[in-house]
Amino acid sequence: MNLNPRVKEYGSQKEILYTVKGSIEKVGGITLDGTKFAVNTLIPAGSAISIQANGLAKPWADADTGTPYLTNHDVFTGEATTANVIVGAWAEALVVASKLTGVTAAFKTAAGGRYRYY
C-alpha cells in the first residue's frame, strides 16, 4: 500500500462564454496563417482574429476589413513559420470581455451585434 499522495495537473483553458446558453453559433475549421503568428506560441481561447482575402486568419488589427472572429479554444502554433493550424471560433456568442485577447473598439464595431460583452 502506497500512502504517498499522487498529484496530477491538468491544463485547462479559460472559459470565455458568459453562459453556456451563450454559445449561439460556433464555426469549426478556421485555418490560421502560420506566417502571421509567432512560432511555438499559445493562442488562447478568446483571441481576436480576422479572415483575410486568401481565406486564412490572422491576428486582429484595427485596419482589418476581413470578417472578425473569436477563437473558442486554445491552440499552439506550429514549429515552423509556414505551418498553418486549425482552430474553432465563435461566430456569435455572449462573452466575458475581461477574458478576451486582442479585442479593441474597432473589433467590436466590425463585429457589430454578433458578440455581446459582459
Short mmCIF file of N, CA and C in Angstrom, two decimals:
data_model
loop_
_atom_site.label_atom_id
_atom_site.label_comp_id
_atom_site.label_asym_id
_atom_site.label_seq_id
_atom_site.Cartn_x
_atom_site.Cartn_y
_atom_site.Cartn_z
N MET A 1 0.84 -1.17 0.00
CA MET A 1 0.00 0.00 0.00
C MET A 1 0.89 1.24 0.00
N ASN A 2 0.59 2.17 -0.89
CA ASN A 2 1.36 3.40 -1.01
C ASN A 2 0.53 4.55 -0.45
N LEU A 3 1.03 5.19 0.62
CA LEU A 3 0.29 6.28 1.26
C LEU A 3 0.75 7.66 0.80
N ASN A 4 1.69 7.67 -0.14
CA ASN A 4 2.14 8.96 -0.68
C ASN A 4 1.11 9.48 -1.67
N PRO A 5 0.72 10.73 -1.51
CA PRO A 5 -0.28 11.27 -2.45
C PRO A 5 0.33 11.46 -3.84
N ARG A 6 -0.46 11.20 -4.84
CA ARG A 6 -0.07 11.44 -6.23
C ARG A 6 -0.82 12.66 -6.73
N VAL A 7 -0.09 13.55 -7.34
CA VAL A 7 -0.70 14.77 -7.85
C VAL A 7 -0.51 14.81 -9.35
N LYS A 8 -1.59 15.03 -10.04
CA LYS A 8 -1.53 15.17 -11.49
C LYS A 8 -2.21 16.48 -11.85
N GLU A 9 -1.51 17.31 -12.62
CA GLU A 9 -2.07 18.60 -13.02
C GLU A 9 -2.60 18.51 -14.44
N TYR A 10 -3.76 19.06 -14.64
CA TYR A 10 -4.39 19.08 -15.95
C TYR A 10 -4.41 20.51 -16.45
N GLY A 11 -4.07 20.68 -17.71
CA GLY A 11 -4.16 22.01 -18.32
C GLY A 11 -5.60 22.34 -18.61
N SER A 12 -5.95 23.59 -18.45
CA SER A 12 -7.32 23.99 -18.70
C SER A 12 -7.34 25.38 -19.30
N GLN A 13 -8.16 25.57 -20.30
CA GLN A 13 -8.27 26.88 -20.91
C GLN A 13 -9.27 27.71 -20.14
N LYS A 14 -9.18 29.01 -20.28
CA LYS A 14 -10.13 29.90 -19.62
C LYS A 14 -11.47 29.84 -20.35
N GLU A 15 -12.51 29.96 -19.60
CA GLU A 15 -13.86 29.93 -20.17
C GLU A 15 -14.25 31.36 -20.55
N ILE A 16 -14.46 31.61 -21.83
CA ILE A 16 -14.75 32.97 -22.29
C ILE A 16 -16.24 33.25 -22.42
N LEU A 17 -17.06 32.21 -22.38
CA LEU A 17 -18.50 32.41 -22.53
C LEU A 17 -19.12 32.89 -21.22
N TYR A 18 -20.04 33.81 -21.32
CA TYR A 18 -20.75 34.32 -20.15
C TYR A 18 -21.65 33.22 -19.58
N THR A 19 -22.27 32.47 -20.46
CA THR A 19 -23.11 31.36 -20.07
C THR A 19 -23.09 30.33 -21.20
N VAL A 20 -23.33 29.08 -20.87
CA VAL A 20 -23.34 28.03 -21.90
C VAL A 20 -24.45 28.29 -22.91
N LYS A 21 -25.52 28.90 -22.45
CA LYS A 21 -26.60 29.26 -23.37
C LYS A 21 -26.14 30.32 -24.36
N GLY A 22 -24.99 30.93 -24.08
CA GLY A 22 -24.46 31.95 -24.96
C GLY A 22 -23.72 31.41 -26.16
N SER A 23 -23.60 30.10 -26.24
CA SER A 23 -22.90 29.51 -27.37
C SER A 23 -23.85 29.45 -28.56
N ILE A 24 -24.09 30.58 -29.14
CA ILE A 24 -25.11 30.74 -30.16
C ILE A 24 -24.71 30.09 -31.47
N GLU A 25 -23.52 30.44 -31.99
CA GLU A 25 -23.11 29.87 -33.26
C GLU A 25 -21.60 29.65 -33.25
N LYS A 26 -21.21 28.40 -33.46
CA LYS A 26 -19.81 28.02 -33.46
C LYS A 26 -19.38 27.67 -34.88
N VAL A 27 -18.17 28.10 -35.24
CA VAL A 27 -17.62 27.80 -36.55
C VAL A 27 -16.40 26.93 -36.34
N GLY A 28 -16.31 25.83 -37.07
CA GLY A 28 -15.15 24.96 -36.93
C GLY A 28 -14.25 25.06 -38.15
N GLY A 29 -12.98 24.83 -37.94
CA GLY A 29 -12.08 24.73 -39.07
C GLY A 29 -11.58 26.02 -39.66
N ILE A 30 -11.36 27.05 -38.85
CA ILE A 30 -10.72 28.26 -39.36
C ILE A 30 -9.22 28.01 -39.36
N THR A 31 -8.58 28.22 -40.49
CA THR A 31 -7.15 27.98 -40.62
C THR A 31 -6.38 29.26 -40.35
N LEU A 32 -5.46 29.19 -39.39
CA LEU A 32 -4.64 30.35 -39.04
C LEU A 32 -3.43 30.41 -39.96
N ASP A 33 -3.12 31.58 -40.46
CA ASP A 33 -1.97 31.79 -41.34
C ASP A 33 -0.69 31.71 -40.51
N GLY A 34 0.09 30.66 -40.72
CA GLY A 34 1.30 30.42 -39.93
C GLY A 34 2.34 31.52 -40.05
N THR A 35 2.31 32.28 -41.13
CA THR A 35 3.29 33.35 -41.30
C THR A 35 2.94 34.59 -40.48
N LYS A 36 1.73 34.67 -39.95
CA LYS A 36 1.30 35.85 -39.20
C LYS A 36 1.40 35.67 -37.69
N PHE A 37 1.72 34.45 -37.22
CA PHE A 37 1.80 34.17 -35.80
C PHE A 37 3.22 33.74 -35.44
N ALA A 38 3.63 33.99 -34.21
CA ALA A 38 4.96 33.57 -33.74
C ALA A 38 5.02 32.05 -33.66
N VAL A 39 6.20 31.50 -33.83
CA VAL A 39 6.42 30.05 -33.78
C VAL A 39 6.31 29.55 -32.35
N ASN A 40 5.70 28.37 -32.17
CA ASN A 40 5.57 27.71 -30.87
C ASN A 40 4.96 28.61 -29.79
N THR A 41 3.87 29.24 -30.09
CA THR A 41 3.19 30.07 -29.11
C THR A 41 1.77 29.61 -28.91
N LEU A 42 1.25 29.92 -27.74
CA LEU A 42 -0.13 29.59 -27.41
C LEU A 42 -1.02 30.74 -27.85
N ILE A 43 -2.03 30.41 -28.61
CA ILE A 43 -3.07 31.38 -28.95
C ILE A 43 -4.25 31.02 -28.07
N PRO A 44 -4.54 31.84 -27.05
CA PRO A 44 -5.56 31.46 -26.08
C PRO A 44 -6.98 31.57 -26.62
N ALA A 45 -7.88 30.87 -25.98
CA ALA A 45 -9.30 30.99 -26.30
C ALA A 45 -9.72 32.44 -26.11
N GLY A 46 -10.54 32.95 -27.01
CA GLY A 46 -10.99 34.33 -26.92
C GLY A 46 -10.09 35.32 -27.62
N SER A 47 -9.18 34.83 -28.46
CA SER A 47 -8.30 35.74 -29.22
C SER A 47 -9.05 36.28 -30.44
N ALA A 48 -8.86 37.56 -30.68
CA ALA A 48 -9.49 38.20 -31.83
C ALA A 48 -8.69 37.91 -33.09
N ILE A 49 -9.36 37.39 -34.12
CA ILE A 49 -8.72 37.09 -35.40
C ILE A 49 -9.61 37.61 -36.52
N SER A 50 -9.05 37.69 -37.70
CA SER A 50 -9.87 38.09 -38.86
C SER A 50 -9.46 37.25 -40.07
N ILE A 51 -10.44 37.00 -40.92
CA ILE A 51 -10.21 36.22 -42.14
C ILE A 51 -9.71 37.17 -43.23
N GLN A 52 -8.58 36.81 -43.85
CA GLN A 52 -8.00 37.61 -44.93
C GLN A 52 -8.63 37.22 -46.26
N ALA A 53 -8.25 37.91 -47.31
CA ALA A 53 -8.78 37.64 -48.65
C ALA A 53 -8.39 36.24 -49.14
N ASN A 54 -7.26 35.70 -48.66
CA ASN A 54 -6.82 34.37 -49.09
C ASN A 54 -7.51 33.25 -48.31
N GLY A 55 -8.41 33.58 -47.39
CA GLY A 55 -9.15 32.58 -46.64
C GLY A 55 -8.49 32.15 -45.35
N LEU A 56 -7.29 32.64 -45.06
CA LEU A 56 -6.58 32.32 -43.83
C LEU A 56 -6.80 33.42 -42.80
N ALA A 57 -6.73 33.05 -41.52
CA ALA A 57 -6.96 34.02 -40.45
C ALA A 57 -5.64 34.55 -39.90
N LYS A 58 -5.68 35.78 -39.42
CA LYS A 58 -4.51 36.41 -38.81
C LYS A 58 -4.98 37.14 -37.55
N PRO A 59 -4.04 37.56 -36.69
CA PRO A 59 -4.46 38.32 -35.51
C PRO A 59 -5.17 39.61 -35.93
N TRP A 60 -6.15 40.01 -35.16
CA TRP A 60 -6.93 41.19 -35.48
C TRP A 60 -6.06 42.44 -35.42
N ALA A 61 -6.21 43.31 -36.39
CA ALA A 61 -5.61 44.65 -36.40
C ALA A 61 -6.74 45.63 -36.72
N ASP A 62 -6.66 46.82 -36.15
CA ASP A 62 -7.76 47.78 -36.30
C ASP A 62 -8.04 48.16 -37.75
N ALA A 63 -7.06 48.02 -38.63
CA ALA A 63 -7.25 48.39 -40.04
C ALA A 63 -7.84 47.24 -40.86
N ASP A 64 -8.10 46.09 -40.26
CA ASP A 64 -8.61 44.93 -40.99
C ASP A 64 -10.00 45.17 -41.54
N THR A 65 -10.23 44.59 -42.72
CA THR A 65 -11.55 44.64 -43.33
C THR A 65 -12.16 43.25 -43.41
N GLY A 66 -11.42 42.24 -42.96
CA GLY A 66 -11.92 40.86 -43.00
C GLY A 66 -12.95 40.59 -41.92
N THR A 67 -13.54 39.41 -41.97
CA THR A 67 -14.56 39.02 -41.00
C THR A 67 -13.91 38.73 -39.65
N PRO A 68 -14.36 39.39 -38.57
CA PRO A 68 -13.77 39.15 -37.25
C PRO A 68 -14.39 37.93 -36.57
N TYR A 69 -13.54 37.18 -35.85
CA TYR A 69 -13.98 36.03 -35.08
C TYR A 69 -13.24 35.99 -33.76
N LEU A 70 -13.78 35.25 -32.80
CA LEU A 70 -13.10 34.95 -31.54
C LEU A 70 -12.82 33.46 -31.49
N THR A 71 -11.59 33.07 -31.20
CA THR A 71 -11.27 31.64 -31.11
C THR A 71 -11.99 31.03 -29.91
N ASN A 72 -12.38 29.76 -30.02
CA ASN A 72 -13.12 29.16 -28.92
C ASN A 72 -12.33 28.15 -28.11
N HIS A 73 -11.09 27.90 -28.49
CA HIS A 73 -10.24 27.04 -27.65
C HIS A 73 -8.78 27.41 -27.85
N ASP A 74 -7.94 26.99 -26.91
CA ASP A 74 -6.50 27.24 -27.01
C ASP A 74 -5.91 26.41 -28.14
N VAL A 75 -4.90 26.96 -28.79
CA VAL A 75 -4.20 26.24 -29.84
C VAL A 75 -2.75 26.71 -29.86
N PHE A 76 -1.84 25.78 -30.12
CA PHE A 76 -0.43 26.11 -30.27
C PHE A 76 -0.10 26.24 -31.74
N THR A 77 0.73 27.22 -32.07
CA THR A 77 1.18 27.36 -33.45
C THR A 77 2.23 26.29 -33.74
N GLY A 78 2.52 26.11 -34.99
CA GLY A 78 3.47 25.08 -35.39
C GLY A 78 4.92 25.45 -35.09
N GLU A 79 5.80 24.51 -35.38
CA GLU A 79 7.22 24.72 -35.13
C GLU A 79 7.92 25.40 -36.29
N ALA A 80 7.21 25.66 -37.35
CA ALA A 80 7.77 26.38 -38.50
C ALA A 80 6.85 27.55 -38.81
N THR A 81 7.40 28.60 -39.36
CA THR A 81 6.59 29.79 -39.64
C THR A 81 5.58 29.56 -40.75
N THR A 82 5.74 28.49 -41.50
CA THR A 82 4.80 28.23 -42.58
C THR A 82 3.72 27.23 -42.19
N ALA A 83 3.75 26.74 -40.95
CA ALA A 83 2.78 25.74 -40.52
C ALA A 83 1.46 26.41 -40.15
N ASN A 84 0.41 26.06 -40.85
CA ASN A 84 -0.92 26.58 -40.55
C ASN A 84 -1.61 25.62 -39.58
N VAL A 85 -2.31 26.17 -38.60
CA VAL A 85 -3.06 25.35 -37.66
C VAL A 85 -4.54 25.68 -37.79
N ILE A 86 -5.37 24.75 -37.38
CA ILE A 86 -6.82 24.92 -37.48
C ILE A 86 -7.39 25.12 -36.08
N VAL A 87 -8.32 26.04 -35.97
CA VAL A 87 -8.93 26.36 -34.68
C VAL A 87 -10.43 26.60 -34.90
N GLY A 88 -11.21 26.32 -33.89
CA GLY A 88 -12.64 26.63 -33.92
C GLY A 88 -12.84 28.08 -33.49
N ALA A 89 -13.98 28.64 -33.81
CA ALA A 89 -14.24 30.04 -33.46
C ALA A 89 -15.73 30.24 -33.19
N TRP A 90 -16.01 31.30 -32.47
CA TRP A 90 -17.39 31.70 -32.24
C TRP A 90 -17.77 32.75 -33.27
N ALA A 91 -18.82 32.49 -34.00
CA ALA A 91 -19.33 33.47 -34.95
C ALA A 91 -20.27 34.43 -34.24
N GLU A 92 -20.90 33.94 -33.16
CA GLU A 92 -21.83 34.76 -32.39
C GLU A 92 -21.91 34.15 -31.00
N ALA A 93 -21.77 34.99 -29.95
CA ALA A 93 -21.79 34.45 -28.59
C ALA A 93 -21.92 35.56 -27.56
N LEU A 94 -22.26 35.15 -26.35
CA LEU A 94 -22.25 36.04 -25.18
C LEU A 94 -20.93 35.77 -24.47
N VAL A 95 -20.05 36.77 -24.39
CA VAL A 95 -18.69 36.54 -23.88
C VAL A 95 -18.36 37.45 -22.71
N VAL A 96 -17.36 37.03 -21.92
CA VAL A 96 -16.85 37.83 -20.81
C VAL A 96 -15.70 38.68 -21.35
N ALA A 97 -15.89 39.98 -21.39
CA ALA A 97 -14.93 40.89 -22.03
C ALA A 97 -13.56 40.85 -21.38
N SER A 98 -13.47 40.65 -20.08
CA SER A 98 -12.18 40.67 -19.38
C SER A 98 -11.30 39.46 -19.71
N LYS A 99 -11.86 38.42 -20.31
CA LYS A 99 -11.11 37.21 -20.61
C LYS A 99 -10.70 37.12 -22.08
N LEU A 100 -10.98 38.15 -22.86
CA LEU A 100 -10.67 38.13 -24.28
C LEU A 100 -9.29 38.74 -24.54
N THR A 101 -8.69 38.35 -25.66
CA THR A 101 -7.36 38.83 -26.04
C THR A 101 -7.43 39.54 -27.39
N GLY A 102 -6.94 40.76 -27.44
CA GLY A 102 -6.86 41.49 -28.70
C GLY A 102 -8.15 42.13 -29.17
N VAL A 103 -9.16 42.19 -28.32
CA VAL A 103 -10.43 42.80 -28.71
C VAL A 103 -10.33 44.30 -28.46
N THR A 104 -10.52 45.08 -29.52
CA THR A 104 -10.46 46.54 -29.43
C THR A 104 -11.83 47.13 -29.78
N ALA A 105 -11.94 48.43 -29.66
CA ALA A 105 -13.18 49.10 -30.04
C ALA A 105 -13.47 48.88 -31.52
N ALA A 106 -12.43 48.86 -32.34
CA ALA A 106 -12.61 48.63 -33.79
C ALA A 106 -13.12 47.22 -34.05
N PHE A 107 -12.64 46.25 -33.27
CA PHE A 107 -13.13 44.87 -33.40
C PHE A 107 -14.62 44.81 -33.07
N LYS A 108 -15.00 45.46 -31.98
CA LYS A 108 -16.41 45.46 -31.57
C LYS A 108 -17.29 46.11 -32.63
N THR A 109 -16.81 47.17 -33.24
CA THR A 109 -17.56 47.84 -34.30
C THR A 109 -17.68 46.95 -35.52
N ALA A 110 -16.57 46.32 -35.92
CA ALA A 110 -16.59 45.45 -37.10
C ALA A 110 -17.45 44.22 -36.90
N ALA A 111 -17.47 43.70 -35.69
CA ALA A 111 -18.27 42.51 -35.40
C ALA A 111 -19.75 42.84 -35.30
N GLY A 112 -20.06 44.09 -35.07
CA GLY A 112 -21.46 44.50 -34.94
C GLY A 112 -22.11 43.87 -33.73
N GLY A 113 -23.29 43.33 -33.89
CA GLY A 113 -24.01 42.72 -32.78
C GLY A 113 -23.76 41.23 -32.61
N ARG A 114 -22.74 40.70 -33.29
CA ARG A 114 -22.50 39.26 -33.21
C ARG A 114 -22.03 38.80 -31.84
N TYR A 115 -21.34 39.67 -31.12
CA TYR A 115 -20.88 39.33 -29.77
C TYR A 115 -21.49 40.31 -28.78
N ARG A 116 -21.90 39.79 -27.65
CA ARG A 116 -22.39 40.62 -26.56
C ARG A 116 -21.44 40.45 -25.41
N TYR A 117 -20.91 41.57 -24.91
CA TYR A 117 -19.84 41.57 -23.91
C TYR A 117 -20.41 41.82 -22.52
N TYR A 118 -19.98 40.99 -21.58
CA TYR A 118 -20.40 41.14 -20.18
C TYR A 118 -19.20 41.28 -19.28
#
